[in-house]
mmCIF file of C-alpha atoms and ligand atoms in Angstrom:
data_model
loop_
_atom_site.group_PDB
_atom_site.id
_atom_site.type_symbol
_atom_site.label_atom_id
_atom_site.label_comp_id
_atom_site.label_asym_id
_atom_site.label_seq_id
_atom_site.Cartn_x
_atom_site.Cartn_y
_atom_site.Cartn_z
ATOM 1 C CA MET A 242 14.436 12.689 -5.918
ATOM 2 C CA GLN A 243 10.387 12.011 -4.267
ATOM 3 C CA HIS A 244 9.700 8.308 -3.603
ATOM 4 C CA ARG A 245 6.577 7.533 -5.101
ATOM 5 C CA ILE A 246 4.980 3.887 -3.850
ATOM 6 C CA VAL A 247 2.572 2.911 -5.224
ATOM 7 C CA VAL A 248 0.952 0.087 -3.235
ATOM 8 C CA ALA A 249 -1.243 -2.469 -6.075
ATOM 9 C CA SER A 250 -1.188 -6.180 -6.687
ATOM 10 C CA GLY A 251 -3.761 -7.837 -8.971
ATOM 11 C CA LYS A 252 -6.180 -9.946 -6.747
ATOM 12 C CA GLY A 253 -8.246 -7.915 -4.791
ATOM 13 C CA GLY A 254 -8.243 -8.136 -1.064
ATOM 14 C CA VAL A 255 -4.658 -8.788 -0.155
ATOM 15 C CA GLY A 256 -3.450 -6.339 2.581
ATOM 16 C CA LYS A 257 -2.546 -3.679 0.406
ATOM 17 C CA SER A 258 -4.662 -0.485 2.391
ATOM 18 C CA THR A 259 -2.884 -2.457 5.910
ATOM 19 C CA VAL A 260 0.358 -2.403 3.807
ATOM 20 C CA SER A 261 0.208 0.935 2.782
ATOM 21 C CA ALA A 262 -0.483 1.898 6.113
ATOM 22 C CA CYS A 263 2.254 0.285 8.296
ATOM 23 C CA LEU A 264 4.980 1.748 5.560
ATOM 24 C CA ALA A 265 3.086 4.419 6.277
ATOM 25 C CA GLN A 266 3.999 4.717 9.766
ATOM 26 C CA GLU A 267 6.861 3.539 9.337
ATOM 27 C CA MET A 268 8.858 5.146 6.750
ATOM 28 C CA ALA A 269 7.927 8.236 9.142
ATOM 29 C CA ARG A 270 9.621 6.288 11.957
ATOM 30 C CA ARG A 271 12.048 6.303 9.473
ATOM 31 C CA GLY A 272 12.863 10.205 9.223
ATOM 32 C CA HIS A 273 10.994 10.854 6.273
ATOM 33 C CA SER A 274 7.949 13.519 5.420
ATOM 34 C CA VAL A 275 5.077 10.474 4.745
ATOM 35 C CA LEU A 276 2.463 11.351 2.803
ATOM 36 C CA LEU A 277 -0.197 8.379 2.593
ATOM 37 C CA ILE A 278 -2.635 8.376 -0.146
ATOM 38 C CA ASP A 279 -6.213 6.470 -0.527
ATOM 39 C CA CYS A 280 -6.576 6.055 -3.916
ATOM 40 C CA ASP A 281 -9.808 3.225 -4.283
ATOM 41 C CA ILE A 282 -12.605 5.543 -5.389
ATOM 42 C CA GLY A 283 -15.860 4.741 -4.061
ATOM 43 C CA LEU A 284 -14.237 1.879 -1.582
ATOM 44 C CA ARG A 285 -11.813 4.033 0.268
ATOM 45 C CA SER A 286 -10.271 2.338 3.727
ATOM 46 C CA LEU A 287 -7.655 4.192 5.469
ATOM 47 C CA ASP A 288 -10.060 6.509 6.748
ATOM 48 C CA LEU A 289 -11.718 3.251 8.776
ATOM 49 C CA ILE A 290 -7.948 1.795 8.846
ATOM 50 C CA LEU A 291 -6.812 5.162 10.825
ATOM 51 C CA GLY A 292 -9.792 5.240 12.654
ATOM 52 C CA VAL A 293 -10.743 9.220 11.373
ATOM 53 C CA ASP A 294 -14.020 8.054 9.308
ATOM 54 C CA GLU A 295 -15.768 10.235 10.940
ATOM 55 C CA HIS A 296 -13.796 13.024 10.452
ATOM 56 C CA VAL A 297 -13.409 13.454 6.674
ATOM 57 C CA LEU A 298 -14.532 16.738 5.621
ATOM 58 C CA PHE A 299 -12.309 17.159 2.002
ATOM 59 C CA THR A 300 -10.395 14.789 -0.661
ATOM 60 C CA TRP A 301 -7.893 14.076 -3.065
ATOM 61 C CA ALA A 302 -10.830 15.027 -5.632
ATOM 62 C CA ASP A 303 -12.012 17.986 -4.179
ATOM 63 C CA VAL A 304 -8.531 19.815 -4.328
ATOM 64 C CA VAL A 305 -7.635 18.520 -8.202
ATOM 65 C CA LEU A 306 -11.111 19.840 -8.977
ATOM 66 C CA GLY A 307 -10.262 23.286 -7.196
ATOM 67 C CA ARG A 308 -13.619 22.640 -4.141
ATOM 68 C CA CYS A 309 -10.614 23.386 -1.560
ATOM 69 C CA GLU A 310 -7.320 23.643 -0.314
ATOM 70 C CA LEU A 311 -4.025 20.652 0.041
ATOM 71 C CA HIS A 312 -3.842 21.620 3.581
ATOM 72 C CA GLN A 313 -7.899 21.503 4.533
ATOM 73 C CA ALA A 314 -8.386 17.465 3.196
ATOM 74 C CA ILE A 315 -4.474 17.030 4.737
ATOM 75 C CA MET A 316 -5.486 14.323 7.668
ATOM 76 C CA VAL A 317 -2.399 14.278 9.832
ATOM 77 C CA ARG A 318 -2.519 10.849 11.228
ATOM 78 C CA GLY A 319 0.618 10.200 13.876
ATOM 79 C CA ASP A 320 3.978 11.021 12.248
ATOM 80 C CA PHE A 321 2.292 11.258 8.656
ATOM 81 C CA HIS A 322 -0.125 13.109 6.253
ATOM 82 C CA LEU A 323 -3.904 11.155 5.211
ATOM 83 C CA LEU A 324 -5.249 12.201 2.675
ATOM 84 C CA CYS A 325 -8.788 10.111 1.852
ATOM 85 C CA ALA A 326 -10.196 9.393 -1.432
ATOM 86 C CA PRO A 327 -13.433 10.284 -2.582
ATOM 87 C CA LEU A 328 -16.364 8.185 -1.395
ATOM 88 C CA GLN A 329 -18.437 8.414 -4.833
ATOM 89 C CA PRO A 330 -16.852 8.702 -8.504
ATOM 90 C CA GLU A 331 -16.518 11.746 -10.121
ATOM 91 C CA ARG A 332 -17.099 12.504 -13.289
ATOM 92 C CA ALA A 333 -14.837 15.584 -14.559
ATOM 93 C CA LEU A 334 -11.469 12.773 -12.671
ATOM 94 C CA THR A 335 -8.755 11.957 -15.407
ATOM 95 C CA ASP A 336 -5.978 9.782 -14.961
ATOM 96 C CA ASP A 337 -3.184 11.956 -14.256
ATOM 97 C CA MET A 338 -4.191 14.282 -12.035
ATOM 98 C CA LEU A 339 -3.198 12.691 -8.608
ATOM 99 C CA GLN A 340 -0.161 12.586 -10.822
ATOM 100 C CA LYS A 341 0.113 16.396 -10.416
ATOM 101 C CA LEU A 342 -0.904 16.906 -6.898
ATOM 102 C CA VAL A 343 1.755 14.452 -5.790
ATOM 103 C CA LYS A 344 4.377 16.399 -8.194
ATOM 104 C CA SER A 345 3.687 19.649 -6.522
ATOM 105 C CA CYS A 346 3.341 17.815 -2.703
ATOM 106 C CA THR A 347 7.058 18.824 -3.113
ATOM 107 C CA GLN A 348 7.804 19.145 1.135
ATOM 108 C CA TYR A 349 6.972 14.991 0.993
ATOM 109 C CA ASP A 350 9.384 12.996 0.166
ATOM 110 C CA VAL A 351 8.181 9.435 0.533
ATOM 111 C CA VAL A 352 4.138 9.348 -0.921
ATOM 112 C CA ILE A 353 2.384 6.234 -0.551
ATOM 113 C CA ILE A 354 -0.247 5.468 -2.590
ATOM 114 C CA ASP A 355 -2.857 2.808 -2.088
ATOM 115 C CA ALA A 356 -3.615 1.718 -4.862
ATOM 116 C CA PRO A 357 -7.897 -0.067 -5.608
ATOM 117 C CA ALA A 358 -8.231 -3.653 -6.419
ATOM 118 C CA GLY A 359 -8.092 -3.641 -9.896
ATOM 119 C CA ILE A 360 -6.771 -3.198 -13.098
ATOM 120 C CA GLY A 361 -9.400 -1.006 -13.921
ATOM 121 C CA PHE A 362 -9.429 3.793 -14.347
ATOM 122 C CA GLY A 363 -8.211 3.994 -10.175
ATOM 123 C CA PHE A 364 -5.408 1.647 -10.811
ATOM 124 C CA ARG A 365 -3.588 3.470 -13.891
ATOM 125 C CA MET A 366 -3.960 6.849 -11.429
ATOM 126 C CA ALA A 367 -2.278 5.327 -8.237
ATOM 127 C CA CYS A 368 0.413 3.774 -11.259
ATOM 128 C CA LEU A 369 1.407 7.005 -12.994
ATOM 129 C CA ALA A 370 1.753 9.549 -9.758
ATOM 130 C CA ALA A 371 4.529 6.544 -8.698
ATOM 131 C CA ASN A 372 7.068 6.450 -10.334
ATOM 132 C CA ARG A 373 8.075 3.516 -7.507
ATOM 133 C CA ALA A 374 5.729 -0.260 -7.408
ATOM 134 C CA LEU A 375 4.604 -3.163 -5.060
ATOM 135 C CA ILE A 376 2.917 -5.192 -6.065
ATOM 136 C CA LEU A 377 1.668 -7.086 -3.088
ATOM 137 C CA THR A 378 0.634 -10.454 -3.564
ATOM 138 C CA THR A 379 -0.419 -13.414 -0.811
ATOM 139 C CA PRO A 380 0.670 -16.638 -0.726
ATOM 140 C CA ASP A 381 -2.578 -18.520 -3.269
ATOM 141 C CA PRO A 382 -2.073 -19.415 -6.822
ATOM 142 C CA ILE A 383 -5.186 -17.770 -7.840
ATOM 143 C CA CYS A 384 -3.258 -14.638 -6.373
ATOM 144 C CA VAL A 385 0.062 -14.879 -7.480
ATOM 145 C CA ARG A 386 -0.974 -15.775 -10.836
ATOM 146 C CA SER A 387 -2.607 -12.424 -10.821
ATOM 147 C CA VAL A 388 0.445 -10.570 -10.787
ATOM 148 C CA ALA A 389 1.521 -11.559 -13.450
ATOM 149 C CA ALA A 390 -1.201 -9.000 -15.237
ATOM 150 C CA ALA A 391 -0.432 -6.389 -12.275
ATOM 151 C CA VAL A 392 2.610 -5.992 -13.570
ATOM 152 C CA ARG A 393 2.704 -5.807 -16.947
ATOM 153 C CA GLN A 394 -0.273 -2.752 -16.271
ATOM 154 C CA VAL A 395 1.982 -1.353 -13.952
ATOM 155 C CA SER A 396 4.923 -0.712 -16.731
ATOM 156 C CA ARG A 397 2.384 0.186 -19.321
ATOM 157 C CA CYS A 398 2.331 3.090 -16.760
ATOM 158 C CA GLY A 399 5.545 2.845 -17.080
ATOM 159 C CA LEU A 400 6.945 2.081 -13.920
ATOM 160 C CA LYS A 401 10.961 0.473 -14.029
ATOM 161 C CA ASP A 402 11.094 -0.035 -10.342
ATOM 162 C CA ILE A 403 8.643 -3.017 -9.719
ATOM 163 C CA ARG A 404 9.372 -5.212 -6.209
ATOM 164 C CA LEU A 405 6.704 -8.070 -5.047
ATOM 165 C CA LEU A 406 5.993 -7.971 -1.379
ATOM 166 C CA VAL A 407 4.692 -11.102 -0.334
ATOM 167 C CA ASN A 408 1.794 -10.577 2.903
ATOM 168 C CA ARG A 409 -0.596 -13.023 4.626
ATOM 169 C CA PHE A 410 2.538 -15.908 4.532
ATOM 170 C CA ASP A 411 2.440 -18.825 6.847
ATOM 171 C CA ARG A 412 5.187 -21.092 7.223
ATOM 172 C CA ARG A 413 3.079 -23.928 8.517
ATOM 173 C CA LEU A 414 0.864 -24.191 5.557
ATOM 174 C CA ALA A 415 3.391 -23.508 2.571
ATOM 175 C CA MET A 416 5.050 -26.401 4.675
ATOM 176 C CA ARG A 417 1.840 -28.702 4.406
ATOM 177 C CA GLY A 418 1.645 -27.436 1.165
ATOM 178 C CA LYS A 419 -0.744 -25.939 1.643
ATOM 179 C CA VAL A 420 0.012 -22.588 0.158
ATOM 180 C CA LEU A 421 2.881 -22.090 -2.559
ATOM 181 C CA MET A 422 6.545 -21.752 -1.210
ATOM 182 C CA ILE A 423 8.341 -18.152 -1.598
ATOM 183 C CA ASP A 424 10.630 -19.111 -3.713
ATOM 184 C CA ASP A 425 7.702 -21.074 -5.602
ATOM 185 C CA ILE A 426 5.929 -17.626 -5.623
ATOM 186 C CA ILE A 427 9.493 -16.140 -7.549
ATOM 187 C CA ASP A 428 10.154 -18.179 -10.027
ATOM 188 C CA SER A 429 6.652 -18.377 -10.736
ATOM 189 C CA THR A 430 6.006 -13.756 -10.955
ATOM 190 C CA GLU A 431 9.442 -13.471 -12.128
ATOM 191 C CA THR A 432 9.363 -10.588 -10.114
ATOM 192 C CA GLN A 433 12.388 -9.701 -7.526
ATOM 193 C CA LEU A 434 11.398 -9.736 -3.708
ATOM 194 C CA ILE A 435 11.268 -6.816 -1.256
ATOM 195 C CA GLY A 436 9.647 -8.632 1.142
ATOM 196 C CA VAL A 437 7.390 -11.078 3.011
ATOM 197 C CA ILE A 438 4.753 -10.551 5.419
ATOM 198 C CA PRO A 439 3.404 -13.040 8.073
ATOM 199 C CA GLN A 440 0.023 -13.240 8.478
ATOM 200 C CA GLU A 441 -0.462 -12.558 11.763
ATOM 201 C CA SER A 442 -4.599 -13.069 13.297
ATOM 202 C CA ARG A 443 -4.773 -10.065 15.651
ATOM 203 C CA LEU A 444 -4.844 -7.937 13.005
ATOM 204 C CA PHE A 445 -8.191 -7.941 11.943
ATOM 205 C CA SER A 446 -9.562 -6.716 15.433
ATOM 206 C CA GLN A 447 -7.202 -3.891 15.640
ATOM 207 C CA THR A 448 -8.079 -2.803 11.488
ATOM 208 C CA ALA A 449 -11.892 -3.009 13.374
ATOM 209 C CA ASP A 450 -11.266 -0.974 16.464
ATOM 210 C CA GLY A 451 -9.707 1.642 13.801
ATOM 211 C CA LEU A 452 -6.744 2.081 15.945
ATOM 212 C CA PRO A 453 -3.524 2.627 14.226
ATOM 213 C CA LEU A 454 -1.654 -0.714 13.706
ATOM 214 C CA GLN A 455 0.843 -1.522 16.835
ATOM 215 C CA GLU A 456 3.909 -3.255 17.093
ATOM 216 C CA GLY A 457 3.749 -7.006 15.458
ATOM 217 C CA ILE A 458 5.771 -9.048 13.633
ATOM 218 C CA VAL A 459 2.895 -7.660 10.650
ATOM 219 C CA LEU A 460 4.895 -3.727 11.709
ATOM 220 C CA GLN A 461 7.682 -5.693 11.445
ATOM 221 C CA ALA A 462 8.315 -7.246 8.309
ATOM 222 C CA VAL A 463 7.286 -3.820 7.124
ATOM 223 C CA ARG A 464 9.526 -2.481 9.292
ATOM 224 C CA ARG A 465 12.177 -4.600 7.325
ATOM 225 C CA THR A 466 10.314 -3.693 4.210
ATOM 226 C CA ALA A 467 10.343 0.179 4.338
ATOM 227 C CA ALA A 468 15.121 -0.015 5.027
ATOM 228 C CA ARG A 469 15.286 -2.110 2.612
ATOM 229 C CA LEU A 470 13.247 0.330 0.053
ATOM 230 C CA ASP A 471 15.997 2.907 1.788
ATOM 231 C CA GLY A 472 18.636 0.997 -0.305
ATOM 232 C CA GLU A 473 19.783 -1.089 3.513
ATOM 233 C CA ASN A 474 20.818 -4.796 3.001
ATOM 234 C CA VAL A 475 17.949 -5.827 5.393
ATOM 235 C CA PRO A 476 18.275 -10.179 5.713
ATOM 236 C CA LEU A 477 14.935 -11.688 4.463
ATOM 237 C CA ILE A 478 13.544 -13.183 8.135
ATOM 238 C CA ILE A 479 10.268 -15.296 7.316
ATOM 239 C CA THR A 480 8.406 -15.074 10.508
ATOM 240 C CA PRO A 481 6.047 -17.677 12.034
ATOM 241 C CA SER A 482 2.371 -16.215 12.371
ATOM 242 C CA GLU A 483 1.036 -17.224 15.490
HETATM 243 N N1 ATP B 293 -0.650 -9.606 6.807
HETATM 244 C C1 ATP B 293 -1.626 -9.832 7.868
HETATM 245 N N2 ATP B 293 -2.287 -11.045 8.625
HETATM 246 C C2 ATP B 293 -3.557 -10.668 8.649
HETATM 247 N N3 ATP B 293 -4.227 -10.439 7.601
HETATM 248 C C3 ATP B 293 -4.468 -9.224 7.185
HETATM 249 C C4 ATP B 293 -2.701 -9.252 6.990
HETATM 250 N N4 ATP B 293 -3.129 -7.998 5.902
HETATM 251 C C5 ATP B 293 -3.725 -8.075 5.987
HETATM 252 N N5 ATP B 293 -5.450 -8.044 6.071
HETATM 253 C C6 ATP B 293 -6.475 -7.731 6.501
HETATM 254 O O1 ATP B 293 -7.005 -8.805 5.634
HETATM 255 C C7 ATP B 293 -8.503 -7.698 5.061
HETATM 256 C C8 ATP B 293 -8.009 -7.363 3.562
HETATM 257 O O2 ATP B 293 -6.709 -6.603 3.771
HETATM 258 P P1 ATP B 293 -7.577 -5.019 3.326
HETATM 259 O O3 ATP B 293 -8.178 -4.315 3.119
HETATM 260 O O4 ATP B 293 -5.656 -4.143 3.678
HETATM 261 O O5 ATP B 293 -6.988 -5.748 1.503
HETATM 262 P P2 ATP B 293 -7.126 -4.326 0.533
HETATM 263 O O6 ATP B 293 -6.260 -6.091 -0.536
HETATM 264 O O7 ATP B 293 -7.136 -3.290 0.841
HETATM 265 O O8 ATP B 293 -8.305 -4.831 -0.188
HETATM 266 P P3 ATP B 293 -8.958 -4.255 -1.456
HETATM 267 O O9 ATP B 293 -8.534 -4.620 -2.887
HETATM 268 O O10 ATP B 293 -10.490 -4.662 -1.320
HETATM 269 O O11 ATP B 293 -9.008 -2.509 -1.831
HETATM 270 C C9 ATP B 293 -8.300 -6.922 5.981
HETATM 271 O O12 ATP B 293 -9.287 -7.531 6.843
HETATM 272 C C10 ATP B 293 -6.549 -7.300 6.914
HETATM 273 O O13 ATP B 293 -7.064 -6.600 8.046
HETATM 274 MG MG1 MG B 294 -7.658 -1.719 -0.117
#
C-alpha cells in the first residue's frame, strides 16, 4: 500500500514544512522511494528549506493542469523527490486534483504532503490526497486547542489514521509550567501520540541557509517517528532541548 501522509496543523508556523522535509529524508533513509509535495499554494517553503528555490521551473499545478509532464516538475533532493507548490493561486485547480496526481505516482511508496496553515482549500486538497495524517502542534495552549479543529477537518476528508506529533517541545519549560506537559496535550487533544520533537535552536540558521537538514536532535526524533510510521515499536524518548 502507498503511504500518503499529510503533515497538517490547526495553527500555522508550528514546523510542518521543516518536519515534512526531515520526514522525507528519514523515510528515504529507511529505503522507501519518497515523494515530498509542498501543498502551500502561494506560500511554498520547501524549495527554500531544501535549497532549490532558484531552480524551480514547474510545479505540481503545472502537471495537473497539463502544462508539463511529471518528470519535468520533479526535483531530485538527496534520496527523495520534491514537487513544489505554485507561487500563485490558480482558479482552475479543484480540490481532488492533487489526489489524482498522487494516486498515479505508483513509483513512490511514501508520499509526504506538507499542508498549508489553516483549514481552507489547500488544507482540504492536501488531506484528500492522503491516507494518513500527522497533526503537528507546539506545546502552547493556543496551538494545542487548534488540534481538535484540525482533527475534525482531516476526518471530514475521510482520514481515519490520524496521529499527533508534538514539535518544539522543551522539557525544562514544561517542568516550569511555561508550556503544556505531553500528558496534558494528549488528554486535551484525545489524539494518539506518534512522537515528540524537541526545540532545536540550530535549526533556524540551517533553514535560513537553505541547507539540507543535518544531524541533530530534531532529525533523531523524526527518525524515531519514521520508524513508528513503519510499524516499529520504538520507545518514546523526550530529548532535552539544547
Ligand atoms: N523543532 C524545532 N526547533 C526549532 N525551530 C523549529 C523547529 N521546528 C520548526 N522550527 C522553526 O519554526 C519556524 C516555522 O517552521 P515551518 O515553516 O516549518 O512551519 P510551518 O508549520 O510549515 O509554517 P506554515 O504554517 O506557515 O506553513 C521555522 O523558522 C523553523 O526553522
Ligand atoms: Mg509550511
